[in-house]
Structures are given as structure tokens and as C-alpha cells.
Amino acid sequence: MKIVVLDGYTENPGDLSWGGFEKLGNLTVYDRTAKEDVVARIGDADAVIVNKTPLDAAAFDACPQIKYVGVLATGYNVVDVKAAAEKNIPVCNIPTYGTTAVAQMTFALLLEICHHVAEHSDAVKKGEWSNNADWCFWKYPLMELAGKKMGIIGFGRIGQAVGKLAKAFGMQVLAYDAYQNESGKEIADYVTLDELLKESDVISLHCPLFPETEGIINEDSISKMKDGVIIINTSRGPLIKEADLAKALREKKVYAAACDVVSTEPIQPDNPLLGCYNSILTPHISWAPKESRQRLMDIAVSNLEAFLAGNPVNVVNKNL
Ligand code: NAD
């Protein structure tokens, strides 16, 4: 079997091994593949592995020998799964691998807002402590989380992991989800979206990007929030109308916002959040601790193994 990975760099920039795939066939790995090179690079490969490189119907038409598509991610919108299904090609994703990593990053962002660790360390290294009149100083308001309310929109795997961490910090947890479940009820009080917006000191987004969740944070929903609310987004950029959030940050209606994801990635130079002093922006790193990427690699390999054994798993286009 010939296996080609079209854009392997973000999953494995060099600290992991592709050995699991090498054991299953003749492997070629490209770091990145431009749209116009997709068909040529697939060539006569039987299994195509992608992360964010689009595979459209034309690619399936041009490469009729493709038997399997593996996506190195949970989201598989880069693949025309219907076109693949019409040719009986299973498309397999990684349903979950980074729950704890994303929950941890959510708190890394929130704690940065509470303590400004990076800026205080920079100030110390610049000599501001050595030259200080008192034995300590702080340049920003410091904030304790205990006793505050954490509102979580989308209370699935990651949302509930964040809820458990919030409780460990002494926070009260409110959750809004389209569906409620028993494990969620043990962690949080389920409330309506309006109640969550009104009551929460911190709002963290963990719902998927669907038409009904796109722009869920907008001028109207922000107007229902407490003055001085904190907003964290480690889910998907388009959940937030960024111009509305930037306005609320400038007007200090929103105390601070931290986003690991933005509407267009990589971030565009004219993204309005870039100009806000009270925004924290990270380059979509929540999923990327080595442990989390190793888990992703292991599942991607076992997905292909299961296909080769005749029992494909994690197939996202079975019923199309
Ligand atoms: P999940 O499916 O376990 O949980 C999603 C929850 O959202 C579910 O409980 C679902 O009922 C709920 N939901 C669906 N529609 C909703 C709606 N309209 N309103 C409110 N809630 C709704 O998924 P997960 O593993 O917890 O992942 C959550 C999201 O995190 C993913 O969709 C993805 O966008 C994001 N994510 C980001 C990174 C990153 O690196 N930044 C990594 C992994 C996942």
C-alpha cells in the first residue's frame, strides 16, 4: 500500500515518529501541499492523509485509485466527504485526542488574565523590581477566581473538563448546552443561554462551530453580560463576531478576552482583536502539546490499521 501525508508538519514538526504508518506501507510525508500540487502529490497512493489540505471531488476524480482518506484532526470539513462516499472511500477522523490539553490551555489563558505572569516576569527582567521602592509591585490588577462564576457554552468533553478545573479553583460552574447529560449535572448547573450570559464572570466557549453557534458572541449577547466579564475562546474563531468583541474590549464592557482561535487563520493583520490592549491571542496551540499530538498520531495509525483489517473505525461518511 502507498500512503501519502500531504501536510504533516503541524502534527509532527520533528518530535514524533511516522513509524506507525511506515509499518503499514510505503510512506511519503510532505510538510505542506499547495492546492495546485494535491493531485500530483497523491499520484498513485492508495491512502491519503491530510490535516488542513482540501480534498475536493476533482481530486477524487483525478486519483481513482484512492481507497482511504485519514484526517489528522477532529474536524473533517476540508474533505468532500460526500464525493468520497460516492466512490466508497471511507474518510476517518480522530474524534477525540486533546480534551485535557484544551482544558489546560483554557486555564493558561484565564490565569494569564488573572496574574499577567508574562508581563510581570518581563518587568522583573528589565530591572523594574531591582529598582523598586517596595519589596513587591504589580503592574496590573490581580484577580482571584475562587467564588466567581464560570459560564461554559457547550458542555461536552472539553467543556466538562474545563468545568472540573473551574471547580478545583473554587468557581461555581454554569453550563449551557443544546443537550444535557448526567455527567454534566454532577459538575455544573445547566442554565439557559441568557442566564449564563447574565450571571457569569468568565465565559468560555466549547461548542462546535455550527450555523446556529456562528457569531454566538456578538453585540447583542455581549450587552446581556456582566460589566467586566472575561471571555475565553479555545473552540473556533467564527463563534465570535470579532468587531463586536473588539468594540466591547475598547469600551471596557469586556474586561479581557483570550482567543486561541480566530475567524481566519493564520490571523489577518487587520483582525480587530490585534489592536486591543486587553486581548490575549495565541496561534491555535490548544491541541498541540506533544502528548496530545502523539495520541492523535496513534489513533490515525490505528484508523488505517482497522481499515486494512477490513473493519474501518471512526468513519465520518458512512451514511452519506
Ligand atoms: P463535544 O462534541 O464533546 O462537545 C461539544 C458540546 O457542544 C456538546 O455537548 C454539544 O451538545 C454542544 N453543542 C452542540 N450544539 C450546541 C449549541 N447550538 N449550543 C450549545 N451547545 C451545543 O466536543 P469537544 O471534544 O468538547 O470539543 C469542543 C470543540 O472544541 C470542538 O468542536 C472544536 O471546535 C474545539 N476544539 C478546539 C481545539 C483547539 O486546538 N483550539 C482542539 C480540539 C477541539
Coordinates of N, CA and C in Angstrom, one line a residue, residues 50-260:
V50 N -4.5 13.8 5.4 CA -4.5 15.2 5.4 C -4.8 15.8 6.8
N51 N -4.4 17.0 7.0 CA -4.8 17.7 8.2 C -5.7 18.9 7.7
K52 N -5.2 19.9 7.0 CA -6.0 21.0 6.6 C -6.0 21.2 5.1
T53 N -5.3 20.3 4.4 CA -5.2 20.4 2.9 C -6.6 19.9 2.3
P54 N -7.2 20.8 1.5 CA -8.5 20.4 1.0 C -8.4 19.2 0.0
L55 N -9.3 18.3 0.1 CA -9.5 17.2 -0.9 C -10.9 17.3 -1.5
D56 N -11.0 17.8 -2.7 CA -12.3 18.0 -3.3 C -12.7 16.9 -4.3
A57 N -13.9 17.0 -4.8 CA -14.4 16.0 -5.7 C -13.4 15.8 -6.9
A58 N -12.9 16.9 -7.4 CA -12.0 16.9 -8.6 C -10.7 16.0 -8.2
A59 N -10.2 16.1 -7.0 CA -9.1 15.3 -6.6 C -9.5 13.8 -6.6
F60 N -10.7 13.5 -6.1 CA -11.1 12.1 -6.1 C -11.3 11.6 -7.6
D61 N -11.8 12.5 -8.5 CA -11.9 12.1 -9.9 C -10.6 11.8 -10.5
A62 N -9.6 12.7 -10.2 CA -8.3 12.6 -10.8 C -7.5 11.4 -10.3
C63 N -7.8 11.0 -9.1 CA -7.0 9.9 -8.5 C -7.9 8.7 -8.1
P64 N -8.4 8.0 -9.1 CA -9.4 7.0 -8.9 C -8.9 5.8 -8.0
Q65 N -7.6 5.7 -7.8 CA -7.1 4.5 -7.0 C -7.2 4.8 -5.5
I66 N -7.6 6.0 -5.1 CA -7.6 6.3 -3.6 C -8.6 5.3 -3.0
K67 N -8.2 4.7 -1.9 CA -9.1 3.7 -1.2 C -9.4 4.2 0.2
Y68 N -8.6 5.1 0.7 CA -8.8 5.5 2.1 C -8.4 7.0 2.3
V69 N -9.1 7.7 3.1 CA -8.7 9.1 3.5 C -8.7 9.1 5.0
G70 N -7.5 9.6 5.6 CA -7.4 9.8 7.0 C -7.2 11.3 7.3
V71 N -8.0 11.8 8.2 CA -7.8 13.2 8.6 C -7.1 13.3 9.9
L72 N -6.1 14.1 10.0 CA -5.3 14.2 11.2 C -5.9 15.3 12.1
A73 N -7.2 15.2 12.4 CA -7.9 16.2 13.1 C -9.3 15.7 13.4
T74 N -10.0 16.4 14.3 CA -11.4 16.0 14.6 C -12.3 16.5 13.4
G75 N -12.1 17.8 13.1 CA -12.9 18.4 12.0 C -12.5 17.9 10.7
Y76 N -13.4 17.6 9.8 CA -13.1 17.0 8.5 C -13.7 17.8 7.4
N77 N -14.0 19.0 7.6 CA -14.6 19.9 6.6 C -13.7 20.1 5.4
V78 N -12.4 19.8 5.5 CA -11.5 20.0 4.4 C -11.7 18.9 3.3
V79 N -12.4 17.9 3.6 CA -12.6 16.8 2.7 C -14.0 16.8 2.2
D80 N -14.2 16.6 0.9 CA -15.6 16.5 0.3 C -16.0 15.1 0.6
V81 N -16.6 14.9 1.8 CA -16.9 13.5 2.3 C -18.0 12.8 1.5
K82 N -18.8 13.7 0.8 CA -19.9 13.1 0.0 C -19.3 12.5 -1.3
A83 N -18.4 13.3 -1.9 CA -17.7 12.8 -3.1 C -17.0 11.5 -2.8
A84 N -16.3 11.5 -1.6 CA -15.6 10.3 -1.2 C -16.6 9.1 -1.0
A85 N -17.7 9.4 -0.4 CA -18.7 8.3 -0.1 C -19.2 7.7 -1.5
E86 N -19.4 8.6 -2.4 CA -19.9 8.1 -3.8 C -18.9 7.2 -4.4
K87 N -17.7 7.3 -4.0 CA -16.7 6.4 -4.6 C -16.3 5.3 -3.6
N88 N -17.1 5.1 -2.5 CA -16.9 4.1 -1.5 C -15.6 4.3 -0.8
I89 N -15.1 5.5 -0.6 CA -13.9 5.7 0.1 C -14.2 6.2 1.5
P90 N -13.8 5.4 2.5 CA -14.1 5.9 3.8 C -13.2 7.0 4.2
V91 N -13.8 8.0 4.9 CA -13.0 9.1 5.4 C -13.0 9.0 7.0
C92 N -11.8 8.8 7.6 CA -11.8 8.6 9.0 C -11.1 9.7 9.7
N93 N -11.7 10.2 10.9 CA -11.2 11.3 11.6 C -10.7 10.8 13.0
I94 N -10.3 11.8 13.8 CA -9.8 11.5 15.2 C -10.9 12.1 16.1
P95 N -11.8 11.4 16.6 CA -12.9 12.0 17.3 C -12.5 12.8 18.6
T96 N -11.5 12.2 19.3 CA -11.0 13.0 20.5 C -9.6 12.6 20.8
Y97 N -8.8 13.6 21.1 CA -7.4 13.3 21.5 C -6.9 14.4 22.4
G98 N -7.5 15.6 22.4 CA -6.9 16.7 23.1 C -7.8 17.3 24.2
T99 N -8.7 16.5 24.8 CA -9.6 17.1 25.7 C -8.8 17.8 26.9
T100 N -7.9 17.1 27.5 CA -7.2 17.6 28.6 C -6.3 18.8 28.2
A101 N -5.7 18.7 27.0 CA -4.8 19.8 26.6 C -5.6 21.1 26.4
V102 N -6.8 21.0 25.8 CA -7.6 22.2 25.5 C -8.1 22.8 26.8
A103 N -8.5 21.9 27.7 CA -8.9 22.4 29.1 C -7.8 23.1 29.8
Q104 N -6.6 22.5 29.7 CA -5.5 23.1 30.4 C -5.1 24.5 29.8
M105 N -5.2 24.6 28.4 CA -4.9 25.9 27.8 C -6.0 26.9 28.1
T106 N -7.2 26.5 28.3 CA -8.2 27.4 28.7 C -7.8 28.1 30.0
F107 N -7.3 27.3 30.9 CA -6.9 27.9 32.2 C -5.6 28.7 32.1
A108 N -4.7 28.2 31.2 CA -3.5 29.0 31.0 C -3.9 30.5 30.6
L109 N -4.8 30.6 29.7 CA -5.3 31.9 29.2 C -6.0 32.7 30.3
L110 N -6.8 32.0 31.0 CA -7.6 32.7 32.1 C -6.6 33.1 33.2
L111 N -5.6 32.3 33.6 CA -4.7 32.6 34.6 C -3.8 33.8 34.2
E112 N -3.5 33.8 32.9 CA -2.7 34.9 32.4 C -3.5 36.3 32.6
I113 N -4.8 36.2 32.4 CA -5.6 37.4 32.6 C -5.6 37.8 34.1
C114 N -5.6 36.8 35.0 CA -5.7 37.0 36.4 C -4.4 37.5 37.0
H115 N -3.2 37.1 36.4 CA -2.0 37.4 37.1 C -0.9 38.1 36.2
H116 N -1.2 38.1 34.8 CA -0.2 38.7 33.9 C 1.2 38.2 34.2
V117 N 1.3 36.9 34.3 CA 2.6 36.3 34.6 C 3.7 36.8 33.6
A118 N 3.4 36.7 32.3 CA 4.4 37.0 31.3 C 4.9 38.5 31.5
E119 N 4.0 39.4 31.6 CA 4.4 40.8 31.7 C 5.1 41.1 33.0
H120 N 4.7 40.5 34.1 CA 5.4 40.7 35.3 C 6.9 40.1 35.3
S121 N 7.0 39.0 34.6 CA 8.4 38.4 34.5 C 9.2 39.3 33.6
D122 N 8.6 39.8 32.5 CA 9.4 40.7 31.6 C 9.8 42.0 32.4
A123 N 8.9 42.5 33.2 CA 9.2 43.7 34.0 C 10.4 43.5 35.0
V124 N 10.4 42.3 35.6 CA 11.5 42.0 36.5 C 12.8 41.9 35.8
K125 N 12.7 41.2 34.6 CA 14.0 41.1 33.9 C 14.5 42.4 33.3
K126 N 13.6 43.4 33.2 CA 14.0 44.7 32.7 C 14.5 45.5 33.9
G127 N 14.5 45.0 35.1 CA 15.1 45.7 36.2 C 14.1 46.5 37.1
E128 N 12.8 46.3 36.7 CA 11.8 47.1 37.5 C 11.7 46.7 38.9
W129 N 12.0 45.4 39.2 CA 11.9 45.0 40.7 C 13.2 45.5 41.4
S130 N 14.3 45.3 40.7 CA 15.6 45.8 41.4 C 15.5 47.2 41.8
N131 N 14.8 48.0 40.9 CA 14.8 49.5 41.2 C 13.5 49.9 41.9
N132 N 12.8 48.9 42.5 CA 11.5 49.3 43.1 C 11.7 49.7 44.5
A133 N 10.9 50.7 45.0 CA 11.0 51.2 46.3 C 10.5 50.2 47.3
D134 N 9.5 49.4 47.0 CA 8.9 48.4 47.9 C 9.4 47.0 47.6
W135 N 9.1 46.1 48.5 CA 9.6 44.7 48.3 C 8.8 43.9 47.2
C136 N 7.7 44.5 46.8 CA 6.9 43.9 45.7 C 6.1 45.0 45.0
F137 N 5.7 44.6 43.8 CA 4.8 45.6 43.0 C 4.0 44.8 42.0
W138 N 3.0 45.3 41.6 CA 2.2 44.7 40.4 C 1.8 45.8 39.5
K139 N 1.8 45.5 38.2 CA 1.5 46.5 37.2 C 0.1 46.4 36.7
Y140 N -0.6 45.4 37.0 CA -2.0 45.2 36.5 C -2.8 44.7 37.7
P141 N -4.1 44.9 37.6 CA -5.0 44.4 38.7 C -4.8 42.9 38.7
L142 N -4.8 42.3 39.9 CA -4.6 40.8 40.1 C -6.0 40.3 40.5
M143 N -6.3 39.1 40.1 CA -7.7 38.7 40.3 C -7.7 37.2 40.9
E144 N -8.6 37.0 41.8 CA -8.8 35.6 42.3 C -10.0 35.0 41.7
L145 N -9.9 33.7 41.4 CA -11.1 33.0 40.7 C -12.1 32.4 41.7
A146 N -11.6 32.1 42.9 CA -12.5 31.4 43.8 C -13.7 32.3 44.1
G147 N -14.9 31.7 44.1 CA -16.1 32.4 44.3 C -16.7 33.0 43.1
K148 N -16.0 33.0 42.0 CA -16.5 33.6 40.8 C -17.3 32.6 40.0
K149 N -18.1 33.1 39.0 CA -18.9 32.1 38.2 C -18.3 31.9 36.8
M150 N -18.1 30.7 36.5 CA -17.6 30.3 35.2 C -18.8 29.8 34.3
G151 N -19.1 30.5 33.3 CA -20.2 30.0 32.4 C -19.6 29.3 31.1
I152 N -20.0 28.1 30.9 CA -19.4 27.3 29.8 C -20.5 27.1 28.7
I153 N -20.2 27.5 27.5 CA -21.1 27.3 26.4 C -20.6 26.1 25.6
G154 N -21.4 25.0 25.6 CA -21.0 23.8 25.0 C -20.4 22.9 26.1
F155 N -21.2 22.1 26.7 CA -20.7 21.3 27.9 C -20.5 19.8 27.5
G156 N -19.6 19.6 26.5 CA -19.3 18.3 26.1 C -18.0 17.8 26.8
R157 N -17.2 17.1 26.0 CA -15.9 16.6 26.6 C -15.0 17.7 27.2
I158 N -14.7 18.7 26.3 CA -13.8 19.7 26.8 C -14.5 20.6 27.8
G159 N -15.7 21.0 27.5 CA -16.4 21.9 28.4 C -16.5 21.3 29.8
Q160 N -16.8 20.0 29.9 CA -16.8 19.4 31.2 C -15.5 19.3 31.9
A161 N -14.4 19.1 31.1 CA -13.1 19.0 31.7 C -12.7 20.4 32.2
V162 N -13.1 21.5 31.5 CA -12.9 22.8 32.0 C -13.7 23.1 33.2
G163 N -14.9 22.6 33.3 CA -15.8 22.7 34.4 C -15.2 22.1 35.7
K164 N -14.5 20.9 35.5 CA -13.9 20.3 36.7 C -12.7 21.1 37.2
L165 N -11.9 21.7 36.2 CA -10.8 22.6 36.7 C -11.4 23.8 37.4
A166 N -12.4 24.4 36.8 CA -13.0 25.6 37.4 C -13.5 25.3 38.9
K167 N -14.0 24.1 39.1 CA -14.5 23.8 40.4 C -13.3 23.6 41.4
A168 N -12.2 23.1 40.8 CA -11.0 22.9 41.6 C -10.4 24.3 42.0
F169 N -10.7 25.3 41.2 CA -10.3 26.7 41.6 C -11.3 27.4 42.5
G170 N -12.4 26.6 42.9 CA -13.4 27.2 43.8 C -14.4 28.0 43.1
M171 N -14.5 27.8 41.8 CA -15.5 28.6 41.0 C -16.9 27.8 41.0
Q172 N -18.0 28.6 40.8 CA -19.3 28.0 40.6 C -19.4 27.8 39.1
V173 N -19.9 26.7 38.6 CA -19.9 26.4 37.2 C -21.4 26.4 36.6
L174 N -21.6 27.3 35.6 CA -22.9 27.3 34.9 C -22.6 26.8 33.5
A175 N -23.6 26.0 33.0 CA -23.4 25.4 31.7 C -24.6 25.6 30.8
Y176 N -24.3 25.9 29.5 CA -25.4 26.0 28.5 C -25.0 25.0 27.4
D177 N -25.9 24.1 27.1 CA -25.7 23.1 26.1 C -27.0 22.8 25.4
A178 N -27.0 22.4 24.1 CA -28.2 22.0 23.4 C -28.8 20.7 24.0
Y179 N -27.9 19.9 24.6 CA -28.3 18.7 25.3 C -27.7 18.6 26.7
Q180 N -28.4 18.0 27.6 CA -27.9 17.9 29.0 C -27.6 16.4 29.2
N181 N -26.6 16.2 30.1 CA -26.3 14.8 30.4 C -25.9 14.7 31.9
E182 N -25.9 13.4 32.4 CA -25.8 13.2 33.8 C -24.4 13.6 34.3
S183 N -23.3 13.3 33.5 CA -22.0 13.7 34.0 C -21.9 15.2 34.1
G184 N -22.6 15.9 33.2 CA -22.6 17.4 33.2 C -23.3 17.9 34.5
K185 N -24.4 17.2 34.8 CA -25.1 17.7 36.0 C -24.3 17.6 37.3
E186 N -23.4 16.6 37.3 CA -22.5 16.5 38.5 C -21.5 17.6 38.7
I187 N -21.3 18.3 37.6 CA -20.2 19.4 37.6 C -20.8 20.8 37.7
A188 N -22.0 20.9 36.9 CA -22.5 22.3 36.7 C -24.0 22.4 36.9
D189 N -24.4 23.6 37.0 CA -25.9 23.9 37.0 C -26.1 24.3 35.5
Y190 N -27.0 23.5 34.8 CA -27.4 23.8 33.5 C -28.4 25.0 33.6
V191 N -28.1 26.0 32.7 CA -29.0 27.2 32.7 C -29.3 27.5 31.2
T192 N -30.2 28.5 31.0 CA -30.4 29.0 29.6 C -29.2 29.8 29.2
L193 N -29.1 30.1 27.9 CA -28.0 30.9 27.4 C -28.1 32.3 28.0
D194 N -29.3 32.9 28.1 CA -29.5 34.2 28.6 C -29.0 34.3 30.1
E195 N -29.4 33.2 30.9 CA -29.0 33.2 32.3 C -27.5 33.1 32.4
L196 N -26.9 32.3 31.5 CA -25.4 32.2 31.6 C -24.7 33.5 31.3
L197 N -25.3 34.2 30.2 CA -24.7 35.5 29.8 C -24.8 36.5 31.0
K198 N -25.9 36.5 31.6 CA -26.2 37.5 32.7 C -25.4 37.2 34.0
E199 N -25.2 36.0 34.3 CA -24.6 35.6 35.6 C -23.1 35.4 35.6
S200 N -22.5 35.1 34.5 CA -21.1 34.6 34.5 C -20.1 35.8 34.6
D201 N -19.0 35.5 35.4 CA -17.9 36.4 35.5 C -16.9 36.1 34.4
V202 N -16.8 34.8 34.0 CA -16.0 34.3 33.0 C -16.8 33.5 32.0
I203 N -16.7 33.7 30.7 CA -17.5 32.9 29.8 C -16.5 32.2 28.9
S204 N -16.6 30.8 28.8 CA -15.6 30.1 28.0 C -16.4 29.3 26.9
L205 N -15.9 29.3 25.7 CA -16.6 28.7 24.6 C -16.1 27.3 24.3
H206 N -17.0 26.3 24.3 CA -16.6 25.0 24.0 C -17.6 24.2 23.1
C207 N -18.4 25.0 22.4 CA -19.4 24.4 21.5 C -18.8 24.3 20.1
P208 N -19.2 23.3 19.3 CA -18.7 23.3 17.9 C -19.2 24.5 17.1
L209 N -18.5 24.7 16.0 CA -19.0 25.7 15.0 C -20.1 25.1 14.1
F210 N -21.3 25.6 14.4 CA -22.4 25.2 13.6 C -23.1 26.5 13.1
P211 N -24.0 26.4 12.1 CA -24.7 27.6 11.7 C -25.3 28.3 12.9
E212 N -25.9 27.5 13.8 CA -26.6 28.1 14.9 C -25.7 28.7 16.0
T213 N -24.4 28.3 16.0 CA -23.5 28.8 17.0 C -22.5 29.9 16.4
E214 N -22.5 30.0 15.1 CA -21.6 31.0 14.5 C -22.0 32.4 15.0
G215 N -21.1 33.2 15.5 CA -21.4 34.5 15.9 C -22.2 34.6 17.2
I216 N -22.1 33.5 18.0 CA -22.9 33.4 19.3 C -22.5 34.5 20.2
I217 N -21.2 35.0 20.1 CA -20.8 36.1 20.9 C -20.8 37.3 19.9
N218 N -21.8 38.2 20.2 CA -22.0 39.3 19.3 C -22.4 40.5 20.1
E219 N -22.7 41.6 19.5 CA -23.1 42.9 20.2 C -24.3 42.6 21.1
D220 N -25.3 41.9 20.6 CA -26.5 41.6 21.5 C -26.1 40.7 22.7
S221 N -25.4 39.6 22.4 CA -25.2 38.7 23.6 C -24.2 39.4 24.5
I222 N -23.3 40.2 24.0 CA -22.3 40.9 25.0 C -23.1 41.9 25.8
S223 N -24.1 42.5 25.2 CA -24.9 43.5 26.0 C -25.6 42.9 27.2
K224 N -25.8 41.5 27.1 CA -26.5 40.8 28.2 C -25.6 40.4 29.3
M225 N -24.3 40.5 29.0 CA -23.3 40.1 30.0 C -23.0 41.1 31.1
K226 N -22.4 40.6 32.2 CA -22.0 41.5 33.3 C -21.0 42.5 32.8
D227 N -20.9 43.7 33.3 CA -19.8 44.6 33.0 C -18.6 44.0 33.6
G228 N -17.5 44.0 32.8 CA -16.2 43.5 33.3 C -16.1 42.0 33.1
V229 N -16.9 41.4 32.3 CA -16.8 39.9 32.0 C -15.5 39.6 31.3
I230 N -15.1 38.3 31.5 CA -13.9 37.8 30.8 C -14.4 36.8 29.8
I231 N -13.9 36.8 28.6 CA -14.3 35.8 27.5 C -13.1 35.0 27.1
I232 N -13.2 33.7 27.0 CA -12.2 32.8 26.6 C -12.7 32.0 25.4
N233 N -11.9 31.9 24.3 CA -12.3 31.1 23.2 C -11.2 30.2 22.8
T234 N -11.3 28.9 23.1 CA -10.4 27.9 22.6 C -11.1 26.9 21.6
S235 N -12.3 27.3 21.1 CA -13.1 26.4 20.3 C -12.9 26.7 18.8
R236 N -13.6 27.6 18.3 CA -13.5 28.0 16.9 C -13.7 29.5 16.8
G237 N -12.9 30.2 15.9 CA -12.9 31.6 15.8 C -14.2 32.2 15.4
P238 N -14.9 31.7 14.4 CA -16.2 32.3 14.0 C -17.3 32.3 15.0
L239 N -17.1 31.6 16.2 CA -18.1 31.7 17.2 C -18.2 33.2 17.7
I240 N -17.2 34.0 17.5 CA -17.2 35.3 18.0 C -17.3 36.3 16.8
K241 N -18.1 37.3 16.9 CA -18.1 38.4 15.9 C -17.0 39.4 16.4
E242 N -15.8 39.3 15.8 CA -14.6 39.9 16.4 C -14.7 41.4 16.4
A243 N -15.4 42.1 15.5 CA -15.5 43.5 15.5 C -16.4 43.9 16.8
D244 N -17.4 43.1 17.1 CA -18.2 43.4 18.2 C -17.5 43.2 19.5
L245 N -16.7 42.2 19.6 CA -15.9 41.9 20.8 C -14.8 43.0 21.0
A246 N -14.2 43.4 19.9 CA -13.1 44.4 19.9 C -13.7 45.8 20.5
K247 N -14.9 46.1 20.0 CA -15.6 47.3 20.5 C -15.8 47.2 22.0
A248 N -16.3 46.1 22.4 CA -16.6 45.9 23.9 C -15.4 45.9 24.7
L249 N -14.3 45.4 24.1 CA -13.0 45.4 24.9 C -12.5 46.9 25.0
R250 N -12.6 47.7 23.9 CA -12.2 49.1 23.9 C -13.0 49.8 24.9
E251 N -14.3 49.5 25.0 CA -15.2 50.3 25.9 C -15.2 49.7 27.3
K252 N -14.4 48.7 27.5 CA -14.2 48.0 28.8 C -15.4 47.4 29.4
K253 N -16.4 47.2 28.5 CA -17.6 46.3 28.9 C -17.1 44.9 29.2
V254 N -16.2 44.5 28.3 CA -15.5 43.2 28.5 C -14.1 43.5 29.1
Y255 N -13.8 43.0 30.3 CA -12.5 43.3 30.9 C -11.3 42.8 30.1
A256 N -11.4 41.5 29.6 CA -10.4 41.0 28.8 C -10.9 39.8 28.1
A257 N -10.3 39.5 26.9 CA -10.7 38.3 26.2 C -9.4 37.6 25.7
A258 N -9.4 36.3 25.7 CA -8.3 35.5 25.3 C -8.8 34.5 24.3
C259 N -8.2 34.5 23.1 CA -8.6 33.7 22.0 C -7.4 32.9 21.4
D260 N -7.6 31.6 21.4 CA -6.6 30.7 20.8 C -6.9 30.4 19.3

